[in-house]
mmCIF file of C-alpha atoms and ligand atoms in Angstrom:
data_model
loop_
_atom_site.group_PDB
_atom_site.id
_atom_site.type_symbol
_atom_site.label_atom_id
_atom_site.label_comp_id
_atom_site.label_asym_id
_atom_site.label_seq_id
_atom_site.Cartn_x
_atom_site.Cartn_y
_atom_site.Cartn_z
ATOM 1 C CA UNK A 268 9.183 -146.033 -203.514
ATOM 2 C CA UNK A 269 9.321 -149.780 -202.853
ATOM 3 C CA UNK A 270 12.850 -151.083 -202.146
ATOM 4 C CA UNK A 271 14.200 -154.525 -202.969
ATOM 5 C CA UNK A 272 17.569 -155.628 -201.587
ATOM 6 C CA UNK A 273 19.563 -157.870 -203.912
ATOM 7 C CA UNK A 274 22.691 -159.399 -202.355
ATOM 8 C CA UNK A 275 25.677 -160.518 -204.436
ATOM 9 C CA UNK A 276 24.405 -158.286 -207.227
ATOM 10 C CA UNK A 277 27.722 -157.602 -208.930
ATOM 11 C CA UNK A 278 28.587 -161.288 -209.135
ATOM 12 C CA UNK A 279 27.879 -163.438 -212.161
ATOM 13 C CA UNK A 280 24.174 -164.283 -211.777
ATOM 14 C CA UNK A 281 23.422 -161.318 -209.503
ATOM 15 C CA UNK A 282 24.512 -158.778 -212.118
ATOM 16 C CA UNK A 283 22.042 -160.214 -214.645
ATOM 17 C CA UNK A 284 19.258 -160.185 -212.033
ATOM 18 C CA UNK A 285 20.016 -156.582 -211.010
ATOM 19 C CA UNK A 286 20.053 -155.394 -214.633
ATOM 20 C CA UNK A 287 16.745 -157.127 -215.351
ATOM 21 C CA UNK A 288 15.047 -155.672 -212.256
ATOM 22 C CA UNK A 289 16.442 -152.130 -212.730
ATOM 23 C CA UNK A 290 15.237 -152.020 -216.345
ATOM 24 C CA UNK A 291 11.938 -153.833 -215.858
ATOM 25 C CA UNK A 292 10.778 -152.166 -212.612
ATOM 26 C CA UNK A 293 11.599 -148.425 -212.860
ATOM 27 C CA UNK A 294 9.256 -147.676 -209.940
ATOM 28 C CA UNK A 295 11.145 -149.962 -207.572
ATOM 29 C CA UNK A 296 14.443 -148.973 -205.940
ATOM 30 C CA UNK A 297 16.931 -151.797 -206.462
ATOM 31 C CA UNK A 298 19.589 -151.802 -203.754
ATOM 32 C CA UNK A 299 22.559 -153.998 -204.515
ATOM 33 C CA UNK A 300 24.603 -155.177 -201.526
ATOM 34 C CA UNK A 301 27.932 -156.794 -202.344
ATOM 35 C CA UNK A 302 31.258 -157.225 -200.551
ATOM 36 C CA UNK A 303 33.226 -157.066 -203.838
ATOM 37 C CA UNK A 304 35.157 -160.289 -203.317
ATOM 38 C CA UNK A 305 37.250 -161.654 -206.204
ATOM 39 C CA UNK A 306 33.940 -162.693 -207.844
ATOM 40 C CA UNK A 307 32.220 -159.318 -207.546
ATOM 41 C CA UNK A 308 33.041 -156.775 -210.188
ATOM 42 C CA UNK A 309 31.474 -153.310 -210.555
ATOM 43 C CA UNK A 310 32.322 -153.429 -214.282
ATOM 44 C CA UNK A 311 29.495 -155.968 -214.613
ATOM 45 C CA UNK A 312 26.909 -153.213 -214.134
ATOM 46 C CA UNK A 313 28.514 -150.117 -215.733
ATOM 47 C CA UNK A 314 25.568 -149.807 -218.145
ATOM 48 C CA UNK A 315 22.972 -149.278 -215.395
ATOM 49 C CA UNK A 316 25.009 -147.813 -212.530
ATOM 50 C CA UNK A 317 23.563 -144.318 -213.048
ATOM 51 C CA UNK A 318 19.927 -145.420 -213.279
ATOM 52 C CA UNK A 319 17.655 -143.429 -210.934
ATOM 53 C CA UNK A 320 16.256 -146.599 -209.331
ATOM 54 C CA UNK A 321 19.654 -148.208 -208.629
ATOM 55 C CA UNK A 322 21.902 -147.981 -205.564
ATOM 56 C CA UNK A 323 25.085 -149.927 -204.840
ATOM 57 C CA UNK A 324 26.083 -150.610 -201.239
ATOM 58 C CA UNK A 325 29.458 -152.138 -200.416
ATOM 59 C CA UNK A 326 29.100 -154.435 -197.421
ATOM 60 C CA UNK A 327 29.593 -157.875 -196.015
ATOM 61 C CA UNK A 328 26.666 -160.138 -195.080
ATOM 62 C CA UNK A 329 28.779 -161.787 -192.376
ATOM 63 C CA UNK A 330 28.978 -158.428 -190.546
ATOM 64 C CA UNK A 331 25.942 -158.677 -188.284
ATOM 65 C CA UNK A 332 26.075 -155.071 -186.996
ATOM 66 C CA UNK A 333 26.319 -153.694 -190.495
ATOM 67 C CA UNK A 334 23.369 -155.814 -191.686
ATOM 68 C CA UNK A 335 21.245 -154.749 -188.711
ATOM 69 C CA UNK A 336 22.027 -151.070 -189.361
ATOM 70 C CA UNK A 337 21.198 -151.457 -193.042
ATOM 71 C CA UNK A 338 17.790 -152.947 -192.258
ATOM 72 C CA UNK A 339 17.165 -150.273 -189.616
ATOM 73 C CA UNK A 340 17.782 -147.578 -192.258
ATOM 74 C CA UNK A 341 15.797 -149.100 -195.123
ATOM 75 C CA UNK A 342 12.396 -150.743 -195.117
ATOM 76 C CA UNK A 343 12.960 -153.402 -197.788
ATOM 77 C CA UNK A 344 9.834 -155.004 -199.182
ATOM 78 C CA UNK A 345 11.881 -158.023 -200.167
ATOM 79 C CA UNK A 346 15.316 -159.575 -200.279
ATOM 80 C CA UNK A 347 16.715 -161.599 -203.169
ATOM 81 C CA UNK A 348 19.736 -163.316 -201.688
ATOM 82 C CA UNK A 349 22.498 -164.390 -204.083
ATOM 83 C CA UNK A 350 25.650 -163.399 -202.172
ATOM 84 C CA UNK A 351 27.729 -166.509 -201.617
ATOM 85 C CA UNK A 352 31.000 -168.257 -202.124
ATOM 86 C CA UNK A 353 30.112 -170.305 -205.177
ATOM 87 C CA UNK A 354 33.038 -172.400 -206.431
ATOM 88 C CA UNK A 355 33.322 -176.069 -205.392
ATOM 89 C CA UNK A 356 37.125 -176.241 -205.827
ATOM 90 C CA UNK A 357 37.608 -173.245 -203.534
ATOM 91 C CA UNK A 358 35.303 -174.869 -200.961
ATOM 92 C CA UNK A 359 37.595 -177.898 -200.934
ATOM 93 C CA UNK A 360 40.567 -175.580 -200.223
ATOM 94 C CA UNK A 361 38.854 -173.348 -197.642
ATOM 95 C CA UNK A 362 35.568 -174.760 -196.263
ATOM 96 C CA UNK A 363 35.383 -172.285 -193.358
ATOM 97 C CA UNK A 364 34.989 -169.322 -195.697
ATOM 98 C CA UNK A 365 31.940 -171.064 -197.201
ATOM 99 C CA UNK A 366 30.464 -171.718 -193.765
ATOM 100 C CA UNK A 367 30.905 -168.062 -192.823
ATOM 101 C CA UNK A 368 29.481 -166.519 -195.961
ATOM 102 C CA UNK A 369 26.863 -169.032 -197.007
ATOM 103 C CA UNK A 370 25.532 -170.060 -193.603
ATOM 104 C CA UNK A 371 26.276 -167.235 -191.149
ATOM 105 C CA UNK A 372 25.718 -164.593 -193.841
ATOM 106 C CA UNK A 373 22.316 -166.057 -194.725
ATOM 107 C CA UNK A 374 21.366 -166.283 -191.054
ATOM 108 C CA UNK A 375 22.286 -162.616 -190.506
ATOM 109 C CA UNK A 376 19.939 -161.631 -193.331
ATOM 110 C CA UNK A 377 17.151 -163.872 -192.030
ATOM 111 C CA UNK A 378 17.533 -162.357 -188.544
ATOM 112 C CA UNK A 379 17.519 -158.823 -189.944
ATOM 113 C CA UNK A 380 14.255 -159.529 -191.812
ATOM 114 C CA UNK A 381 12.710 -161.165 -188.796
ATOM 115 C CA UNK A 382 13.714 -158.363 -186.408
ATOM 116 C CA UNK A 383 13.183 -155.289 -188.575
ATOM 117 C CA UNK A 384 9.991 -156.202 -190.457
ATOM 118 C CA UNK A 385 7.150 -154.994 -188.208
ATOM 119 C CA UNK A 386 4.639 -157.005 -190.209
ATOM 120 C CA UNK A 387 5.412 -159.763 -192.704
ATOM 121 C CA UNK A 388 2.503 -158.644 -194.900
ATOM 122 C CA UNK A 389 3.745 -158.078 -198.466
ATOM 123 C CA UNK A 390 7.321 -159.105 -197.551
ATOM 124 C CA UNK A 391 9.422 -161.876 -199.059
ATOM 125 C CA UNK A 392 12.853 -163.420 -198.475
ATOM 126 C CA UNK A 393 13.986 -165.236 -201.614
ATOM 127 C CA UNK A 394 16.979 -167.567 -201.317
ATOM 128 C CA UNK A 395 18.831 -168.451 -204.506
ATOM 129 C CA UNK A 396 20.265 -171.929 -204.198
ATOM 130 C CA UNK A 397 21.750 -174.746 -206.201
ATOM 131 C CA UNK A 398 20.755 -178.223 -207.381
ATOM 132 C CA UNK A 399 24.014 -179.482 -205.789
ATOM 133 C CA UNK A 400 22.163 -179.722 -202.446
ATOM 134 C CA UNK A 401 20.492 -182.893 -203.789
ATOM 135 C CA UNK A 402 23.827 -184.676 -204.185
ATOM 136 C CA UNK A 403 24.858 -186.728 -207.182
ATOM 137 C CA UNK A 404 22.721 -188.749 -209.620
ATOM 138 C CA UNK A 405 23.592 -192.031 -211.296
ATOM 139 C CA UNK A 406 22.843 -192.600 -214.970
ATOM 140 C CA UNK A 407 19.077 -192.323 -214.508
ATOM 141 C CA UNK A 408 16.620 -189.896 -212.928
ATOM 142 C CA UNK A 409 16.244 -186.164 -212.310
ATOM 143 C CA UNK A 410 16.256 -183.956 -209.213
ATOM 144 C CA UNK A 411 12.737 -182.881 -208.252
ATOM 145 C CA UNK A 412 11.689 -180.548 -205.444
ATOM 146 C CA UNK A 413 10.993 -183.698 -203.362
ATOM 147 C CA UNK A 414 14.472 -185.228 -203.783
ATOM 148 C CA UNK A 415 16.047 -185.633 -200.317
ATOM 149 C CA UNK A 416 19.043 -183.417 -199.584
ATOM 150 C CA UNK A 417 22.399 -185.218 -199.830
ATOM 151 C CA UNK A 418 25.106 -182.578 -200.336
ATOM 152 C CA UNK A 419 28.585 -183.932 -200.940
ATOM 153 C CA UNK A 420 31.004 -180.987 -201.162
ATOM 154 C CA UNK A 421 31.688 -178.260 -198.593
ATOM 155 C CA UNK A 422 30.040 -175.823 -201.037
ATOM 156 C CA UNK A 423 26.845 -177.839 -201.452
ATOM 157 C CA UNK A 424 26.732 -178.638 -197.734
ATOM 158 C CA UNK A 425 26.905 -174.915 -196.940
ATOM 159 C CA UNK A 426 24.110 -174.158 -199.432
ATOM 160 C CA UNK A 427 21.997 -177.052 -198.088
ATOM 161 C CA UNK A 428 22.483 -175.699 -194.602
ATOM 162 C CA UNK A 429 21.358 -172.213 -195.626
ATOM 163 C CA UNK A 430 18.290 -173.679 -197.407
ATOM 164 C CA UNK A 431 17.400 -175.513 -194.181
ATOM 165 C CA UNK A 432 17.767 -172.295 -192.178
ATOM 166 C CA UNK A 433 15.478 -170.438 -194.582
ATOM 167 C CA UNK A 434 12.796 -173.136 -194.214
ATOM 168 C CA UNK A 435 13.319 -173.240 -190.443
ATOM 169 C CA UNK A 436 12.698 -169.463 -190.204
ATOM 170 C CA UNK A 437 9.413 -169.912 -192.059
ATOM 171 C CA UNK A 438 8.359 -172.796 -189.846
ATOM 172 C CA UNK A 439 9.455 -171.158 -186.597
ATOM 173 C CA UNK A 440 8.896 -167.431 -187.121
ATOM 174 C CA UNK A 441 6.464 -167.501 -190.093
ATOM 175 C CA UNK A 442 8.943 -165.506 -192.187
ATOM 176 C CA UNK A 443 7.609 -165.434 -195.785
ATOM 177 C CA UNK A 444 10.220 -167.208 -197.877
ATOM 178 C CA UNK A 445 10.716 -168.832 -201.239
ATOM 179 C CA UNK A 446 13.673 -170.877 -202.538
ATOM 180 C CA UNK A 447 14.866 -171.906 -205.970
ATOM 181 C CA UNK A 448 17.512 -174.512 -206.748
ATOM 182 C CA UNK A 449 19.152 -174.074 -210.113
ATOM 183 C CA UNK A 450 21.500 -176.120 -212.263
ATOM 184 C CA UNK A 451 24.864 -174.907 -213.675
ATOM 185 C CA UNK A 452 24.716 -171.441 -215.214
ATOM 186 C CA UNK A 453 26.902 -170.099 -218.001
ATOM 187 C CA UNK A 454 27.118 -166.796 -219.869
ATOM 188 C CA UNK A 455 28.788 -163.355 -219.727
ATOM 189 C CA UNK A 456 30.454 -162.123 -216.521
ATOM 190 C CA UNK A 457 31.194 -165.545 -215.039
ATOM 191 C CA UNK A 458 34.545 -165.571 -213.287
ATOM 192 C CA UNK A 459 36.999 -167.686 -215.319
ATOM 193 C CA UNK A 460 37.479 -170.374 -212.691
ATOM 194 C CA UNK A 461 34.315 -172.304 -213.626
ATOM 195 C CA UNK A 462 34.492 -174.805 -216.475
ATOM 196 C CA UNK A 463 33.157 -172.783 -219.424
ATOM 197 C CA UNK A 464 34.822 -169.365 -218.922
ATOM 198 C CA UNK A 465 38.075 -171.009 -217.753
ATOM 199 C CA UNK A 466 38.173 -173.093 -220.921
ATOM 200 C CA UNK A 467 37.366 -170.114 -223.172
ATOM 201 C CA UNK A 468 40.077 -168.022 -221.519
ATOM 202 C CA UNK A 469 42.663 -170.794 -221.777
ATOM 203 C CA UNK A 470 41.838 -171.565 -225.412
ATOM 204 C CA UNK A 471 42.050 -167.891 -226.236
ATOM 205 C CA UNK A 472 45.626 -167.898 -224.917
ATOM 206 C CA UNK A 473 46.395 -171.320 -226.460
ATOM 207 C CA UNK A 474 46.762 -172.813 -222.986
ATOM 208 C CA UNK A 475 45.767 -176.345 -221.990
ATOM 209 C CA UNK A 476 42.215 -176.985 -220.764
ATOM 210 C CA UNK A 477 42.212 -179.110 -217.602
ATOM 211 C CA UNK A 478 39.495 -181.786 -217.742
ATOM 212 C CA UNK A 479 38.990 -183.501 -214.389
ATOM 213 C CA UNK A 480 39.172 -187.306 -214.389
ATOM 214 C CA UNK A 481 37.908 -188.773 -217.631
ATOM 215 C CA UNK A 482 35.551 -185.879 -218.383
ATOM 216 C CA UNK A 483 32.556 -188.156 -217.892
ATOM 217 C CA UNK A 484 30.756 -186.060 -215.282
ATOM 218 C CA UNK A 485 27.472 -184.580 -216.419
ATOM 219 C CA UNK A 486 25.995 -181.137 -215.751
ATOM 220 C CA UNK A 487 22.696 -179.553 -216.858
ATOM 221 C CA UNK A 488 23.563 -176.126 -218.311
ATOM 222 C CA UNK A 489 21.369 -173.008 -218.313
ATOM 223 C CA UNK A 490 22.055 -169.608 -219.901
ATOM 224 C CA UNK A 491 22.306 -167.026 -217.110
ATOM 225 C CA UNK A 492 19.646 -164.647 -218.519
ATOM 226 C CA UNK A 493 17.156 -167.520 -218.494
ATOM 227 C CA UNK A 494 17.955 -168.011 -214.808
ATOM 228 C CA UNK A 495 17.420 -164.275 -214.182
ATOM 229 C CA UNK A 496 14.007 -164.529 -215.898
ATOM 230 C CA UNK A 497 13.123 -167.504 -213.681
ATOM 231 C CA UNK A 498 14.189 -165.529 -210.574
ATOM 232 C CA UNK A 499 11.919 -162.642 -211.624
ATOM 233 C CA UNK A 500 8.982 -165.057 -211.927
ATOM 234 C CA UNK A 501 9.652 -166.843 -208.648
ATOM 235 C CA UNK A 502 10.065 -163.540 -206.790
ATOM 236 C CA UNK A 503 6.839 -162.050 -208.175
ATOM 237 C CA UNK A 504 4.604 -165.084 -208.677
ATOM 238 C CA UNK A 505 6.042 -167.952 -206.634
ATOM 239 C CA UNK A 506 3.866 -169.262 -203.791
ATOM 240 C CA UNK A 507 4.949 -168.593 -200.208
ATOM 241 C CA UNK A 508 7.107 -171.327 -198.681
ATOM 242 C CA UNK A 509 7.549 -173.132 -201.997
ATOM 243 C CA UNK A 510 10.676 -174.427 -203.699
ATOM 244 C CA UNK A 511 11.200 -174.277 -207.458
ATOM 245 C CA UNK A 512 13.812 -176.262 -209.348
ATOM 246 C CA UNK A 513 15.276 -174.447 -212.352
ATOM 247 C CA UNK A 514 17.248 -176.239 -215.064
ATOM 248 C CA UNK A 515 18.067 -176.154 -218.729
ATOM 249 C CA UNK A 516 16.916 -179.663 -219.658
ATOM 250 C CA UNK A 517 20.337 -179.643 -221.225
ATOM 251 C CA UNK A 518 22.663 -182.373 -219.981
ATOM 252 C CA UNK A 519 26.229 -182.512 -221.251
ATOM 253 C CA UNK A 520 29.108 -184.789 -220.425
ATOM 254 C CA UNK A 521 32.048 -182.452 -219.663
ATOM 255 C CA UNK A 522 34.221 -183.855 -222.428
ATOM 256 C CA UNK A 523 31.457 -183.500 -225.049
ATOM 257 C CA UNK A 524 30.824 -179.935 -223.948
ATOM 258 C CA UNK A 525 34.538 -179.134 -224.174
ATOM 259 C CA UNK A 526 34.738 -180.650 -227.663
ATOM 260 C CA UNK A 527 31.790 -178.499 -228.817
ATOM 261 C CA UNK A 528 33.422 -175.434 -227.268
ATOM 262 C CA UNK A 529 36.696 -176.264 -229.036
ATOM 263 C CA UNK A 530 34.902 -176.355 -232.403
ATOM 264 C CA UNK A 531 33.280 -172.971 -231.750
ATOM 265 C CA UNK A 532 36.622 -171.497 -230.665
ATOM 266 C CA UNK A 533 38.449 -172.770 -233.759
ATOM 267 C CA UNK A 534 35.774 -171.153 -235.925
ATOM 268 C CA UNK A 535 35.738 -167.829 -234.025
ATOM 269 C CA UNK A 536 39.531 -167.567 -233.815
ATOM 270 C CA UNK A 537 39.997 -168.699 -237.392
ATOM 271 C CA UNK A 538 42.165 -171.604 -236.302
ATOM 272 C CA UNK A 539 42.644 -174.875 -238.140
ATOM 273 C CA UNK A 540 39.896 -177.383 -237.085
ATOM 274 C CA UNK A 541 41.249 -179.535 -234.247
ATOM 275 C CA UNK A 542 43.665 -176.886 -232.918
ATOM 276 C CA UNK A 543 41.681 -176.230 -229.730
ATOM 277 C CA UNK A 544 40.855 -179.908 -229.100
ATOM 278 C CA UNK A 545 44.613 -180.518 -229.099
ATOM 279 C CA UNK A 546 44.764 -178.496 -225.864
ATOM 280 C CA UNK A 547 42.441 -180.830 -223.938
ATOM 281 C CA UNK A 548 44.401 -182.216 -220.977
ATOM 282 C CA UNK A 549 43.061 -184.826 -218.563
ATOM 283 C CA UNK A 550 44.106 -183.969 -215.005
ATOM 284 C CA UNK A 551 43.628 -185.454 -211.534
ATOM 285 C CA UNK A 552 39.963 -185.733 -210.622
ATOM 286 C CA UNK A 553 38.294 -183.351 -208.149
ATOM 287 C CA UNK A 554 37.985 -184.903 -204.664
ATOM 288 C CA UNK A 555 34.461 -186.300 -204.174
ATOM 289 C CA UNK A 556 33.467 -185.214 -207.692
ATOM 290 C CA UNK A 557 29.660 -185.461 -208.144
ATOM 291 C CA UNK A 558 28.915 -187.611 -211.189
ATOM 292 C CA UNK A 559 25.723 -186.140 -212.564
ATOM 293 C CA UNK A 560 23.270 -183.288 -211.974
ATOM 294 C CA UNK A 561 20.011 -183.026 -213.906
ATOM 295 C CA UNK A 562 16.913 -181.033 -213.047
ATOM 296 C CA UNK A 563 13.219 -181.699 -213.490
ATOM 297 C CA UNK A 564 11.943 -178.140 -213.962
ATOM 298 C CA UNK A 565 8.335 -179.116 -214.747
ATOM 299 C CA UNK A 566 6.988 -177.351 -211.611
ATOM 300 C CA UNK A 567 8.238 -173.858 -212.523
ATOM 301 C CA UNK A 568 7.246 -174.452 -216.118
ATOM 302 C CA UNK A 569 3.696 -175.582 -215.193
ATOM 303 C CA UNK A 570 3.045 -173.117 -212.375
ATOM 304 C CA UNK A 571 4.948 -170.007 -213.473
ATOM 305 C CA UNK A 572 5.113 -170.501 -217.258
ATOM 306 C CA UNK A 573 8.934 -170.473 -217.359
ATOM 307 C CA UNK A 574 11.005 -172.122 -220.105
ATOM 308 C CA UNK A 575 14.640 -171.674 -221.146
ATOM 309 C CA UNK A 576 14.717 -169.438 -224.227
ATOM 310 C CA UNK A 577 18.039 -170.381 -225.856
ATOM 311 C CA UNK A 578 19.427 -173.626 -227.212
ATOM 312 C CA UNK A 579 22.832 -174.574 -225.781
ATOM 313 C CA UNK A 580 24.573 -173.920 -229.104
ATOM 314 C CA UNK A 581 23.061 -170.390 -229.242
ATOM 315 C CA UNK A 582 23.946 -169.666 -225.632
ATOM 316 C CA UNK A 583 27.470 -171.000 -225.940
ATOM 317 C CA UNK A 584 28.133 -168.979 -229.068
ATOM 318 C CA UNK A 585 26.833 -165.794 -227.384
ATOM 319 C CA UNK A 586 29.051 -166.548 -224.395
ATOM 320 C CA UNK A 587 32.169 -167.121 -226.507
ATOM 321 C CA UNK A 588 31.490 -163.873 -228.421
ATOM 322 C CA UNK A 589 31.171 -161.962 -225.153
ATOM 323 C CA UNK A 590 34.467 -163.296 -223.754
ATOM 324 C CA UNK A 591 36.289 -162.628 -227.018
ATOM 325 C CA UNK A 592 34.933 -159.066 -227.185
ATOM 326 C CA UNK A 593 35.609 -158.216 -223.536
ATOM 327 C CA UNK A 594 39.388 -158.437 -223.379
ATOM 328 C CA UNK A 595 39.724 -155.732 -220.764
ATOM 329 C CA UNK A 596 37.255 -157.427 -218.385
ATOM 330 C CA UNK A 597 38.999 -160.755 -218.820
ATOM 331 C CA UNK A 598 42.438 -159.219 -218.391
ATOM 332 C CA UNK A 599 41.414 -157.333 -215.227
ATOM 333 C CA UNK A 600 39.863 -160.332 -213.497
ATOM 334 C CA UNK A 601 42.689 -162.677 -214.436
ATOM 335 C CA UNK A 602 45.484 -160.448 -213.152
ATOM 336 C CA UNK A 603 46.884 -160.333 -209.640
ATOM 337 C CA UNK A 604 45.490 -162.832 -207.136
ATOM 338 C CA UNK A 605 43.932 -164.958 -209.862
ATOM 339 C CA UNK A 606 47.311 -165.886 -211.274
ATOM 340 C CA UNK A 607 48.445 -167.198 -207.908
ATOM 341 C CA UNK A 608 45.209 -169.160 -207.395
ATOM 342 C CA UNK A 609 45.399 -170.667 -210.859
ATOM 343 C CA UNK A 610 49.012 -171.733 -210.422
ATOM 344 C CA UNK A 611 48.181 -173.376 -207.107
ATOM 345 C CA UNK A 612 45.107 -175.179 -208.466
ATOM 346 C CA UNK A 613 46.779 -176.503 -211.569
ATOM 347 C CA UNK A 614 50.317 -176.706 -210.175
ATOM 348 C CA UNK A 615 51.693 -174.749 -213.103
HETATM 349 P P1 LIG B 180 29.582 -165.455 -207.861
HETATM 350 O O1 LIG B 180 30.647 -166.127 -207.084
HETATM 351 O O2 LIG B 180 29.826 -165.060 -209.273
HETATM 352 O O3 LIG B 180 29.115 -164.118 -207.121
HETATM 353 C C1 LIG B 180 28.906 -164.061 -205.745
HETATM 354 C C2 LIG B 180 28.766 -162.603 -205.354
HETATM 355 O O4 LIG B 180 28.558 -162.557 -203.939
HETATM 356 C C3 LIG B 180 30.008 -161.756 -205.661
HETATM 357 O O5 LIG B 180 29.617 -160.536 -206.242
HETATM 358 C C4 LIG B 180 30.643 -161.541 -204.292
HETATM 359 O O6 LIG B 180 31.349 -160.319 -204.196
HETATM 360 C C5 LIG B 180 29.421 -161.553 -203.395
HETATM 361 N N1 LIG B 180 29.765 -161.941 -202.019
HETATM 362 C C6 LIG B 180 30.531 -163.017 -201.633
HETATM 363 N N2 LIG B 180 30.667 -163.000 -200.301
HETATM 364 C C7 LIG B 180 29.955 -161.933 -199.829
HETATM 365 C C8 LIG B 180 29.711 -161.414 -198.543
HETATM 366 N N3 LIG B 180 30.231 -161.981 -197.456
HETATM 367 N N4 LIG B 180 28.920 -160.317 -198.441
HETATM 368 C C9 LIG B 180 28.390 -159.729 -199.524
HETATM 369 N N5 LIG B 180 28.616 -160.172 -200.774
HETATM 370 C C10 LIG B 180 29.386 -161.262 -200.934
HETATM 371 O O7 LIG B 180 28.318 -166.414 -207.743
HETATM 372 P P2 LIG B 180 27.184 -166.750 -208.804
HETATM 373 O O8 LIG B 180 27.642 -167.844 -209.670
HETATM 374 O O9 LIG B 180 26.664 -165.487 -209.383
HETATM 375 O O10 LIG B 180 26.089 -167.362 -207.816
HETATM 376 C C11 LIG B 180 25.125 -166.520 -207.188
HETATM 377 C C12 LIG B 180 24.220 -167.381 -206.325
HETATM 378 O O11 LIG B 180 23.581 -168.382 -207.127
HETATM 379 C C13 LIG B 180 24.973 -168.147 -205.234
HETATM 380 O O12 LIG B 180 24.187 -168.148 -204.071
HETATM 381 C C14 LIG B 180 25.126 -169.558 -205.803
HETATM 382 O O13 LIG B 180 25.165 -170.499 -204.770
HETATM 383 C C15 LIG B 180 23.836 -169.673 -206.612
HETATM 384 N N6 LIG B 180 23.914 -170.578 -207.773
HETATM 385 C C16 LIG B 180 24.935 -170.471 -208.686
HETATM 386 C C17 LIG B 180 24.942 -171.314 -209.793
HETATM 387 C C18 LIG B 180 26.019 -171.213 -210.850
HETATM 388 O O14 LIG B 180 26.048 -172.053 -211.761
HETATM 389 N N7 LIG B 180 26.882 -170.240 -210.818
HETATM 390 C C19 LIG B 180 23.928 -172.259 -209.961
HETATM 391 C C20 LIG B 180 22.896 -172.334 -209.001
HETATM 392 C C21 LIG B 180 22.905 -171.469 -207.916
HETATM 393 P P1 LIG B 181 32.266 -176.067 -212.351
HETATM 394 O O1 LIG B 181 32.114 -175.094 -213.469
HETATM 395 O O2 LIG B 181 33.301 -175.838 -211.315
HETATM 396 O O3 LIG B 181 30.822 -176.216 -211.682
HETATM 397 P P2 LIG B 181 30.292 -177.313 -210.584
HETATM 398 O O4 LIG B 181 31.436 -178.010 -210.000
HETATM 399 O O5 LIG B 181 29.591 -176.434 -209.593
HETATM 400 O O6 LIG B 181 29.359 -178.211 -211.343
HETATM 401 O O7 LIG B 181 32.537 -177.512 -212.987
HETATM 402 C C1 LIG B 181 31.656 -178.054 -213.954
HETATM 403 C C2 LIG B 181 32.161 -179.452 -214.269
HETATM 404 O O8 LIG B 181 33.419 -179.345 -214.944
HETATM 405 C C3 LIG B 181 32.434 -180.304 -213.047
HETATM 406 O O9 LIG B 181 32.119 -181.659 -213.355
HETATM 407 C C4 LIG B 181 33.927 -180.178 -212.818
HETATM 408 C C5 LIG B 181 34.468 -180.011 -214.218
HETATM 409 N N1 LIG B 181 35.671 -179.158 -214.365
HETATM 410 C C6 LIG B 181 36.759 -179.621 -215.118
HETATM 411 O O10 LIG B 181 36.743 -180.747 -215.655
HETATM 412 N N2 LIG B 181 37.838 -178.815 -215.262
HETATM 413 C C7 LIG B 181 37.891 -177.564 -214.694
HETATM 414 O O11 LIG B 181 38.919 -176.860 -214.838
HETATM 415 C C8 LIG B 181 36.775 -177.112 -213.925
HETATM 416 C C9 LIG B 181 36.807 -175.769 -213.263
HETATM 417 C C10 LIG B 181 35.685 -177.942 -213.796
#
């Protein structure tokens, strides 16, 4: 049986990718490697954890010996690498952790592929990356695959660095690789530190929603299952050595997004219109806050036939429903260490 290694597979995006692959490819063994950091949650995959073609492995990509042993034991036909530290605010607090996981961790995986794969025939290393590597846009323009790298936060710099390593391993060792750079994802299972799930969780508890600066920063939002579909296409049909930008063609100013979310929350929670918007609180801006991200995804659309399937309103409503229905999940992930982190971030 063919084996694919997915890293970071119990995290937000990874869990949707693992579920898709386990259900869609019953003849392929999907091996999910994850260190179970604060962002990794086995609850995210309860529905498929007993599937015959699924295996979970707890392990850390920064542990070189462990990674080498894993690749010596299993002949993976491919690696889909999502494991990472993923939150910009945390990268501002603790850049070294991002360097370790995102750069050293990626290099350990690249080395393991290079050293353990006897032939590169039929193999593929797929690196999941972010549009943040391109830096920040002004009012005009879109990121294309040819946009020069200009990362501006410790997070995006660590992802840019890992993208460069992936390309360097192809150039130097002929490792077969592919990369995709995606815009902001949202949907079920996202840890409530990122804008959308944090706001839903706070509104649910009638707590203030912190909007950085004036709320004028712009992001291009994509529903997570649409990203998982794009990853499936890039992994199976993407050309060797290529990069694909993935985005929702769905730009929102933060404050407009929050206002839309507030309307949905008032409706779902049966609150008087305007109740949630009353909780909007402008707070100190993020250091070095990128103004605007927006993706030109015409390459993946033209070459691999990919399109986002949901409108933002549909996706946001599905997301709100999921967070309101999954009290236990939300309670579990927002207990303990989260409370301390949140207090520190927002000086509560
Ligand atoms: P996440 O933070 O929700 O999940 C990351 C997962 O990686 C967790 O399960 C965590 O336990 C695991 N992990 C962290 N360190 C590890 C280590 N040392 N060894 C093994 N596992 C480890 O992240 P996400 O939002 O699902 O992002 C997944 C990938 O997609 C990341 O590479 C991120 O850079 C990229 N990405 C994310 C977005 C987004 O909007 N969230 C957009 C574009 C690209
Ligand atoms: P985030 O979800 O952290 O993603 P990223 O920084 O990777 O784009 O933030 C999305 C946008 O929302 C970004 O412009 C920062 C802003 N933001 C807030 O205004 N308040 C918040 O509490 C958070 C977490 C983010």
